[in-house]
Every structure is written in C-alpha cells, then in structure tokens.
Short mmCIF file of C-alpha atoms in Angstrom, two decimals:
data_model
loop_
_atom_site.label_atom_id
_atom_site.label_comp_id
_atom_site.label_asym_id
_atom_site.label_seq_id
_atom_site.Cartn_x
_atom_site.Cartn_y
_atom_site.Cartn_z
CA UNK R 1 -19.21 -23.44 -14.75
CA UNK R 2 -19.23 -26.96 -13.59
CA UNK R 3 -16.08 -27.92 -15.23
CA UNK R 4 -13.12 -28.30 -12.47
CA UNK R 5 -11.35 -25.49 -11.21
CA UNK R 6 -7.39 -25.43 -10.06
CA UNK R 7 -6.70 -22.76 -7.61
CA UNK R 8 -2.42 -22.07 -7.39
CA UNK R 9 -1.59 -20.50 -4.57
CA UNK R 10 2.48 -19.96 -4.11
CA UNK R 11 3.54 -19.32 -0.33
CA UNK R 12 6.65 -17.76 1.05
CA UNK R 13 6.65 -17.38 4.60
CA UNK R 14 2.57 -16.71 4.81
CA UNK R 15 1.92 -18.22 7.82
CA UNK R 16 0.01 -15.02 9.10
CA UNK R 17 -2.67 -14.86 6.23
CA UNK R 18 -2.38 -18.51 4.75
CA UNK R 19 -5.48 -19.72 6.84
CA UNK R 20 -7.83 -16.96 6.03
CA UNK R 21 -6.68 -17.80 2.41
CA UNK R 22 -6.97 -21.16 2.36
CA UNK R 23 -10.60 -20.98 4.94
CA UNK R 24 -11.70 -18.31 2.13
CA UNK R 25 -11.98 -20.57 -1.07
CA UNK R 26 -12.70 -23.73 1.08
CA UNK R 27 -15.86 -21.75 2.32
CA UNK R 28 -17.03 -21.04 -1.19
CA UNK R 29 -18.36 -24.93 -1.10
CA UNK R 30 -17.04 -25.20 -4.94
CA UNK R 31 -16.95 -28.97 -4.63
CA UNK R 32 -15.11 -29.08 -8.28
CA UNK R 33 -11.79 -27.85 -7.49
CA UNK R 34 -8.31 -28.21 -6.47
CA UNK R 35 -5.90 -26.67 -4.39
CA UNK R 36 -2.64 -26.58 -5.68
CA UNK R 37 -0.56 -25.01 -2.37
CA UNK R 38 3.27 -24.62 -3.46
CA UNK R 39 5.42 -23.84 -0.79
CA UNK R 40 8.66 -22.02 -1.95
CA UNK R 41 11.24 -22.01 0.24
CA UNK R 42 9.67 -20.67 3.54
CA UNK R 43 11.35 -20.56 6.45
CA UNK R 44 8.45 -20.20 8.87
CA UNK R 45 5.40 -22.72 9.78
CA UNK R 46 3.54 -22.28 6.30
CA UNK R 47 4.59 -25.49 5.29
CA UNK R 48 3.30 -27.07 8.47
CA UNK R 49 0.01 -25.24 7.79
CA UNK R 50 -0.41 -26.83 4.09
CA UNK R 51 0.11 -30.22 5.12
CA UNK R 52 -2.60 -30.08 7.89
CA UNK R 53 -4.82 -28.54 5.45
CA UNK R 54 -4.28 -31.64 2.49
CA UNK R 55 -4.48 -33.67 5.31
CA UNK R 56 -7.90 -32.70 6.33
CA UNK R 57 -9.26 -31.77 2.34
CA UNK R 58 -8.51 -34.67 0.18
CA UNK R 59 -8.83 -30.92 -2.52
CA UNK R 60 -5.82 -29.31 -1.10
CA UNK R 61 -1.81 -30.44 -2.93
CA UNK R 62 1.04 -29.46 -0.76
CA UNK R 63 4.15 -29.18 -2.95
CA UNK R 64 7.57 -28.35 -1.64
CA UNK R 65 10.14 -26.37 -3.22
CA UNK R 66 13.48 -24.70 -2.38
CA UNK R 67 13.45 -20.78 -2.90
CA UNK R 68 13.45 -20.35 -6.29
CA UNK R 69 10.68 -17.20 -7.00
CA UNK R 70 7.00 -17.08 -7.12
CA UNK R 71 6.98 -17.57 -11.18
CA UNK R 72 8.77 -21.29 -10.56
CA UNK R 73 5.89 -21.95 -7.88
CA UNK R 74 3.39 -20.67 -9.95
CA UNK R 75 4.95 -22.76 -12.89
CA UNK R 76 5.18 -25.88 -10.82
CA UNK R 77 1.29 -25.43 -9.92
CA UNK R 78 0.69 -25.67 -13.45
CA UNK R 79 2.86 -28.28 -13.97
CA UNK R 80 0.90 -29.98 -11.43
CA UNK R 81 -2.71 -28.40 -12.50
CA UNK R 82 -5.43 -30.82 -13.43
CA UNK R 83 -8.57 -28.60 -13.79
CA UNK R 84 -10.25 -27.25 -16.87
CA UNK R 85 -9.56 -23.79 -15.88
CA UNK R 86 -6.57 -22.07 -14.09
CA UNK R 87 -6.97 -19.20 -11.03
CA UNK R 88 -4.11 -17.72 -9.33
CA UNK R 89 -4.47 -16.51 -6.11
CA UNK R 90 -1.88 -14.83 -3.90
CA UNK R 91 -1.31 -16.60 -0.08
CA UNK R 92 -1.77 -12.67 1.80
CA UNK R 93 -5.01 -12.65 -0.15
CA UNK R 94 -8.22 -14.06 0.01
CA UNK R 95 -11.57 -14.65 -2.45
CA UNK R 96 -14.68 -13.27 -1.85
CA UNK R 97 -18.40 -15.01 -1.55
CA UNK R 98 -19.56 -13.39 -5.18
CA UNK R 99 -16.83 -15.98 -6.89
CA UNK R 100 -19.18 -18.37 -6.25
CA UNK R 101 -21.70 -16.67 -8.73
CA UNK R 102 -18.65 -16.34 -10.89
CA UNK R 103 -18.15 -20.38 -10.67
CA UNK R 104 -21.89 -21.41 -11.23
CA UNK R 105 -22.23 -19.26 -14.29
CA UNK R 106 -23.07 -21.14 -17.20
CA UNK R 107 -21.57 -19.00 -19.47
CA UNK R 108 -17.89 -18.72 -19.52
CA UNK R 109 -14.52 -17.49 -21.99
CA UNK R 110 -11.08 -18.04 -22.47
CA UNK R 111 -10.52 -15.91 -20.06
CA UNK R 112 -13.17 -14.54 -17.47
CA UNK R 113 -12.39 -11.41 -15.81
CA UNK R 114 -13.83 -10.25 -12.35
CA UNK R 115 -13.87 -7.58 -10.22
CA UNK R 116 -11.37 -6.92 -7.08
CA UNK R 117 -11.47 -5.23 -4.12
CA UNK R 118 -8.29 -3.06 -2.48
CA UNK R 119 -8.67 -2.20 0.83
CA UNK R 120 -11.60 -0.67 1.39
CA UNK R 121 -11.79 0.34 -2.36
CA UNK R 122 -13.90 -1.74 -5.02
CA UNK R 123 -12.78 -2.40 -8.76
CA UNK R 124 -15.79 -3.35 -10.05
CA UNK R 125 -15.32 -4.22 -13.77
CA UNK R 126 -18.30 -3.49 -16.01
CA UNK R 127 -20.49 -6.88 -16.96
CA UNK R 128 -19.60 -7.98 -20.69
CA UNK R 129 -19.34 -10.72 -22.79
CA UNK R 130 -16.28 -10.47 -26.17
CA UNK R 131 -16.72 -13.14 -28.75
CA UNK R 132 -13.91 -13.69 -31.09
CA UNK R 133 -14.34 -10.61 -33.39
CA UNK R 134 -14.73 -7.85 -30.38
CA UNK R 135 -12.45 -9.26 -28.34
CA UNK R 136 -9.75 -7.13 -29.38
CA UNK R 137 -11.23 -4.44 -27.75
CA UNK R 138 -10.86 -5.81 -24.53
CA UNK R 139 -7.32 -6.69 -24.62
CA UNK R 140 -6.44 -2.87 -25.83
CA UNK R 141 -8.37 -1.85 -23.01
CA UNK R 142 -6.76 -4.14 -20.59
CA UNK R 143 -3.40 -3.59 -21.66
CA UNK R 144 -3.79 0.40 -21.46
CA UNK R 145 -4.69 -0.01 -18.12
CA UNK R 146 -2.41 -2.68 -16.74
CA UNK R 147 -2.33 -2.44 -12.99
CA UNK R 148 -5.77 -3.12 -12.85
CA UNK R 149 -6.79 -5.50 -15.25
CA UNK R 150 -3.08 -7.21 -16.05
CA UNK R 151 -1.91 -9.07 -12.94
CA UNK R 152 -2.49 -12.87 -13.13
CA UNK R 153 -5.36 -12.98 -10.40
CA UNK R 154 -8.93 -11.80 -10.28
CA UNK R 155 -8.71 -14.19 -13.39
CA UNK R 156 -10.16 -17.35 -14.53
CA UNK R 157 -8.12 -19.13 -17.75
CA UNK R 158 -8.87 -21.77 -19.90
CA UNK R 159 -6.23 -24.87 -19.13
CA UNK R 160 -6.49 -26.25 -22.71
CA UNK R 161 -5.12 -22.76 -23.89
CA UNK R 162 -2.03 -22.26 -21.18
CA UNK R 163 -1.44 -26.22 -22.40
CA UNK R 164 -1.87 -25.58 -25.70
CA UNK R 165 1.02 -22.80 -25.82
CA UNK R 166 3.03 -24.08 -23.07
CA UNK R 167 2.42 -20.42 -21.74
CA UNK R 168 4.30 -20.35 -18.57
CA UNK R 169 5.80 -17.93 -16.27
CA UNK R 170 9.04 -16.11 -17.56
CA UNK R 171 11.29 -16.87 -14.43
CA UNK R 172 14.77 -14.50 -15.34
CA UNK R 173 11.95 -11.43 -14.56
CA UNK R 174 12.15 -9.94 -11.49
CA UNK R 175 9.28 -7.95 -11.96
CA UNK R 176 6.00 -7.77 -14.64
CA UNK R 177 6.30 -10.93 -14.43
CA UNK R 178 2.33 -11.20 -14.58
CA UNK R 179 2.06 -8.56 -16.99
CA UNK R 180 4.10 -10.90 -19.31
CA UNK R 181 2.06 -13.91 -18.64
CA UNK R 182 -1.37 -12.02 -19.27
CA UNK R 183 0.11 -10.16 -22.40
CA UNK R 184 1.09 -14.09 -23.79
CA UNK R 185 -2.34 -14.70 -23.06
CA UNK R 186 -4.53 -12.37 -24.38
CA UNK R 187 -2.76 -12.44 -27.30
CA UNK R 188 -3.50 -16.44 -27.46
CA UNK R 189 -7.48 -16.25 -25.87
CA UNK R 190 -10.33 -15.55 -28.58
CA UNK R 191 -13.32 -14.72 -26.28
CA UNK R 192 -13.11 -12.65 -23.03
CA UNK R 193 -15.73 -11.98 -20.55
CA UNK R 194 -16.10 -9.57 -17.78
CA UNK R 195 -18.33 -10.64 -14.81
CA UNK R 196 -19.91 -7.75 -12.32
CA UNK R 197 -19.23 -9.65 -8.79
CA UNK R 198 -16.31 -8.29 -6.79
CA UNK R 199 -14.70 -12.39 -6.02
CA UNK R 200 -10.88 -11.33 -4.92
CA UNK R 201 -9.29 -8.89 -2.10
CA UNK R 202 -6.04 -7.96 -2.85
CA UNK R 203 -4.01 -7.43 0.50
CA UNK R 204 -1.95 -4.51 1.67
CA UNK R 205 -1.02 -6.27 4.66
CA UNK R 206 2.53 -7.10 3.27
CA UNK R 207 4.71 -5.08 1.43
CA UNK R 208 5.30 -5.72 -2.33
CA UNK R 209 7.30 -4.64 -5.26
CA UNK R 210 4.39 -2.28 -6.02
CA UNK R 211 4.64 -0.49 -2.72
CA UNK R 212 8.34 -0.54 -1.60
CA UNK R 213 11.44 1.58 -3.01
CA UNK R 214 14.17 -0.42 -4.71
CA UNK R 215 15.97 0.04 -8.03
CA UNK R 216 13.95 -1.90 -10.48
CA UNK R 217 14.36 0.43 -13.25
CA UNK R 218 16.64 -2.00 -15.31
CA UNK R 219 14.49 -5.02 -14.20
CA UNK R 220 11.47 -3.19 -15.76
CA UNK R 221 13.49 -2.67 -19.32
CA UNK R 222 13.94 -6.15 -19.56
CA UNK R 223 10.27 -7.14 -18.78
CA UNK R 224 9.21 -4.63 -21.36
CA UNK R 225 11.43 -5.97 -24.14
CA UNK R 226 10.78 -9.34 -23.08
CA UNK R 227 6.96 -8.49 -23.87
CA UNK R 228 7.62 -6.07 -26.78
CA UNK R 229 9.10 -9.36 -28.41
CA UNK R 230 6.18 -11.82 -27.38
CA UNK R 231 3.67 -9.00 -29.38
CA UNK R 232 6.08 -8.80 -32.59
CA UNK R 233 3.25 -9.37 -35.48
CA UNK R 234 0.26 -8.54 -33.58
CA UNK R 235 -2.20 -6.22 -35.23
CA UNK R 236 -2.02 -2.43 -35.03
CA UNK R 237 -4.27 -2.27 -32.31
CA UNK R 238 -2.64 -4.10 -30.50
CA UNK R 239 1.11 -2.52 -30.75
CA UNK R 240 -0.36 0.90 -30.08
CA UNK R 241 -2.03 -0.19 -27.03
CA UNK R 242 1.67 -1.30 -26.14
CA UNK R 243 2.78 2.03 -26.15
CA UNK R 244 -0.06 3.26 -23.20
CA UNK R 245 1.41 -0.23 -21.50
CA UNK R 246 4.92 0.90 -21.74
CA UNK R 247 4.37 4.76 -20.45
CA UNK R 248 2.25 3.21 -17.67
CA UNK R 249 5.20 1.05 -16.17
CA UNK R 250 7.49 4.35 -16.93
CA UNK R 251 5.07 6.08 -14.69
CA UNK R 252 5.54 3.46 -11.86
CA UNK R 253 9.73 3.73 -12.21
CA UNK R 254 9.23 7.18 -11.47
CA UNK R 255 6.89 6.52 -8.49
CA UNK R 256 8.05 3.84 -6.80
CA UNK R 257 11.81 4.59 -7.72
CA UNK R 258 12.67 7.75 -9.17
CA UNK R 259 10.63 10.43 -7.11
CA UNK R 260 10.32 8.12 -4.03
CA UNK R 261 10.88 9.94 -0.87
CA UNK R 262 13.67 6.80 0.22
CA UNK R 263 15.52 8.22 -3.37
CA UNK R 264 18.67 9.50 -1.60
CA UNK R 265 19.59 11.66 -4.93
CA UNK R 266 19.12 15.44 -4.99
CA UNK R 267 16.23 16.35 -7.31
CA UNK R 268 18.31 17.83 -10.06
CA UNK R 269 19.67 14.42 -10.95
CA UNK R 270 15.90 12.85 -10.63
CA UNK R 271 15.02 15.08 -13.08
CA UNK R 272 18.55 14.11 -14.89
CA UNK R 273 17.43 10.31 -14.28
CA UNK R 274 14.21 10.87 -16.02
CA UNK R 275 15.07 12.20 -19.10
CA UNK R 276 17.79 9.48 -18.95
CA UNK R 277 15.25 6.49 -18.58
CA UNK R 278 12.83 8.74 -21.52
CA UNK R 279 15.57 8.30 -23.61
CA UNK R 280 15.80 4.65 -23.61
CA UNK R 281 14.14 3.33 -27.27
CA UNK R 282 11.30 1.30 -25.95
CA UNK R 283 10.33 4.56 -23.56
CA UNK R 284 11.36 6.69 -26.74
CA UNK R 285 9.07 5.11 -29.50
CA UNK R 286 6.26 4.59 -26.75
CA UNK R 287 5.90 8.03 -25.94
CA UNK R 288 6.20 9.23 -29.90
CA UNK R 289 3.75 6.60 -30.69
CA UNK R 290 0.92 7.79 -28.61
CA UNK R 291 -1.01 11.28 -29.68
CA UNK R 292 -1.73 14.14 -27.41
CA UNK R 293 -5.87 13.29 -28.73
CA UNK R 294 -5.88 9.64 -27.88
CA UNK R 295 -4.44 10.90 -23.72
CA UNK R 296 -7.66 10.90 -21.68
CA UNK R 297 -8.11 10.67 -17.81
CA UNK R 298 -5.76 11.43 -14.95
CA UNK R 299 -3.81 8.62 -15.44
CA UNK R 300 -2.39 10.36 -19.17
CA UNK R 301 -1.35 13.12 -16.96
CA UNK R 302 1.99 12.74 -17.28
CA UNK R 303 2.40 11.39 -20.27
CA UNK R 304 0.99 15.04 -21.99
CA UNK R 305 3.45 16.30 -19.80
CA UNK R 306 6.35 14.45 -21.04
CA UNK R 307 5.14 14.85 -24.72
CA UNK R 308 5.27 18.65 -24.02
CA UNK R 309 8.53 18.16 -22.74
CA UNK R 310 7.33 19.85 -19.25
CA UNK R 311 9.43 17.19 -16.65
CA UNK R 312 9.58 19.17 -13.63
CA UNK R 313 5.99 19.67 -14.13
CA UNK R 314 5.54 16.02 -14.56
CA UNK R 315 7.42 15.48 -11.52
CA UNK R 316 4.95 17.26 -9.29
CA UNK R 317 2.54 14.48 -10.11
CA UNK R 318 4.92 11.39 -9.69
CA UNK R 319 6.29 13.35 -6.53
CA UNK R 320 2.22 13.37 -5.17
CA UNK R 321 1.44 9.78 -5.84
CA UNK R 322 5.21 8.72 -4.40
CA UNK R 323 3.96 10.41 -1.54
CA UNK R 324 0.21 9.11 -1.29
CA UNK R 325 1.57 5.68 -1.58
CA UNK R 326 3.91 5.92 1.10
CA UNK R 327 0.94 7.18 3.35
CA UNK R 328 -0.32 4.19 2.06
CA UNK R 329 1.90 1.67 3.39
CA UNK R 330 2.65 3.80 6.42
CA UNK R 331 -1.35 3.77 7.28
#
C-alpha cells in the first residue's frame, strides 16, 4: 500500500501511554502517513506531549478541543484527515511491527481487516481476500461476532468511501458508538480483506465501558435502534445477522450491568430486570428471529437458554463471565 495513511488518535488525559503510542507507529518507518493527534479536553500534560511530538515530526497534527467525547475527536480527525485510507487507533494502545507488512501489501480493500492482540491473548483473523459478490459473507460474519471484529480499530478504511457518505461518528451515543460507525460501513464497502499479521494491542491498562459497571442499559437501546435504522433495506442476510448483533450486546447488559457483582439489587429482581430488558421489541424480535439450528459455539450459550425460556440458568453463565471479567480488571 503506498498510498498515504492517516492515523487518528483521540487523547483524554493519556499522558501515561501516549508516548509508547505515539513511539509505536513512528517506529514502523511508514514514511507515507499522518498523525492526526486530537486532544479532547485533557486536563493533564497530554497536550504538552503532542505538541513536542509535531514539533519534532513534521507527520504528527496536534488539534485542541474542549471535552466534548471521543466520537467529536474522532470526527474532527476526519475532518482534518488527508490520507487515502483512515486507521483509528486508541492513545492507551499501541501498533505492532507486523502492520508494517499490512502497509507494504500491494493488495488492499475497502476495508482491510487485521488481527489484534489482548493482553497476552492473540486474535489472529484468518488470511482472506472478499471481492464484491462474497463480501457479504464477511460482514454477516463480522457483525455476529461484534466485539471482535466491530470496533473501529485493528482497521484500515478507504477515505474516498467515509467521504463519499459523509460517514461520521454518531456523537448523542454514549456507547456502540464504533459498532455504529463499522455497521454504516460495511454496509457502504464492496470488497473486504482479512490480513494474517497481528498489527494492534488493545490495552487493559485503563478501565473502559467494556470493563466497568454502570447503567448503560438504556444507552445500549438507543445505539441499537440507531443502527437497526441505518440497516433498514439491507438484504436478508444482512438483517438476520442483526439479530446475533443485537443478542450479543444483550449479553454484555447482562454482564457488565445486570449480573455484575457492583449490581446492588437482590437477584430476584436481576432476574426480574432481565426478562424486563427481553421484553423490549428490538431484544424481542432479535431473539424470535434467530433459530435454535443456526446457535453454534459458547458464545450462543445463552441465547438457547433464553429461547428455552431457562433465565436463571442463563444467569449462571452471565454471573461466570461478570465474575471472570472482574478478575480481569482486578489482575
């Protein structure tokens, strides 16, 4: 890929991992990029640290902004974006030597796909290349499995696309906000490609939405209607891939709110809450819409559960995984 590359990065009080961001893609010796650092709001010395950095790298923007969410900084990066393709990188992370093969391949998509590491566990992503008419198969597959392959980094995107659509951000979410973004995408990219080298670590260091307990539930019903809109029209494939997207976000309400040990509520009324939140329509058709045959792997667990109507059995799992991913963060 020889084309040039714009790297956003949006930074809210990073000054811990910024440099080992920032010394991570710089060391990749990608000569054809830019660095599009926008600072939102911080209240620490990460500003001071971009400005050194675009004073030293005539590669690196610093752009200044007051508090206003990491969709407006990632907005205002693309606002500000010159490159032929787009990559998103969060400032706790960092990008790993194999992007570089990823960069100097010759052959590249609308959107290029690599693999990820977490911790000390690798998501490698299996090495293929979707033209127009099998690309469809990669977007059901990405959108059943949305925490790995649907945030907006570990990515490469065509520019002329995101221009194309004015696809941006959608800033009144306070969470899926990538999911959104990529689910806008795919439905707008023709030919997809998934490359073998592991190029991003995702950080643990800090905590996240993903990984703390807060009540998001209503946040997450307004992300998924928001998207459930975007996809009105889209083939059948398509929808019913929605409904494995929907259940999977159900599944992380349930997790990281519902079942969470910090969930003051006794566990009658979690059980009560659940069959509340099932109710709702989206969560209602979603679960209707997807056959006990087409459930395969661990991660359908619950979901047979639900259909079988067997909650406090379904709450056993939620109640593990709430628990491993406290260890998690407590580790």
């Amino acid at each position: 890929m020889e084309e040039k590359l714009s790297i956003i990065i949006p930074v809210y009080n990073d000054e811990k991992y910024l440099k080992r961001c920032l010394d991570s893609i710089i060391n990749l010796d990608y000569q054809n990029l830019e660095i599009i650092l926008v600072d939102d709001g911080s209240t620490d010395d990460s500003l001071a640290i971009m400005t050194n950095y675009a004073a030293q790298d005539e590669r690196v923007k610093a752009i200044s902004q007051q508090n206003l969410g990491v969709s407006v900084a990632r907005n205002t990066g693309l606002a500000q974006a010159t490159g032929d393709y787009i990559m998103f990188v969060d400032a706790d992370d960092y990008v790993l030597s194999p992007l570089k093969i990823v960069l100097n391949d010759e052959q590249t998509a609308d959107l290029n796909v690599f693999g990820f590491e977490s911790g000390e566990e690798q998501k490698v992503v299996r090495a293929k290349y979707y033209d127009a008419d099998e690309s469809i198969h990669a977007k059901t597959m990405m959108m059943e499995n949305p925490t790995q392959y649907l945030t907006a980094w570990g990515k490469i995107f065509k520019h002329d696309l995101i221009k194309k659509y004015n696809l941006r951000f959608n800033t009144n979410l306070r969470v899926a906000e990538d999911g959104n973004f990529m689910l806008q995408y795919l439905m707008k990219c023709e030919t997809i490609k998934f490359s073998l080298p592991v190029g991003y670590h995702y950080s643990k260091d800090t905590e996240s939405v993903m990984t703390t307990f807060d009540r998001k539930s209503e946040d997450y019903l307004t992300a998924l209607e928001e998207s459930e809109r975007n996809l009105e029209g889209c083939p059948a494939e398509i929808q019913k891939a929605f409904n494995t997207y929907v259940m999977m976000h159900f599944n992380i309400i349930m997790v990281h709110e519902t079942f969470a040990s910090a969930n003051p509520v006794k566990y009658s009324l979690k059980i009560k809450q659940l069959k509340q939140l099932l109710n709702k329509p989206i969560f209602k058709e979603a679960l209707s819409g997807i056959k006990l045959s087409e459930c395969h792997g661990l991660r359908m667990l619950p979901v047979i559960l639900l259909k079988m109507h067997a909650y406090r059995l379904s709450s056993i799992l939620f109640i593990v995984r709430a628990k491993q991913n406290e260890k998690q963060v407590e580790d």
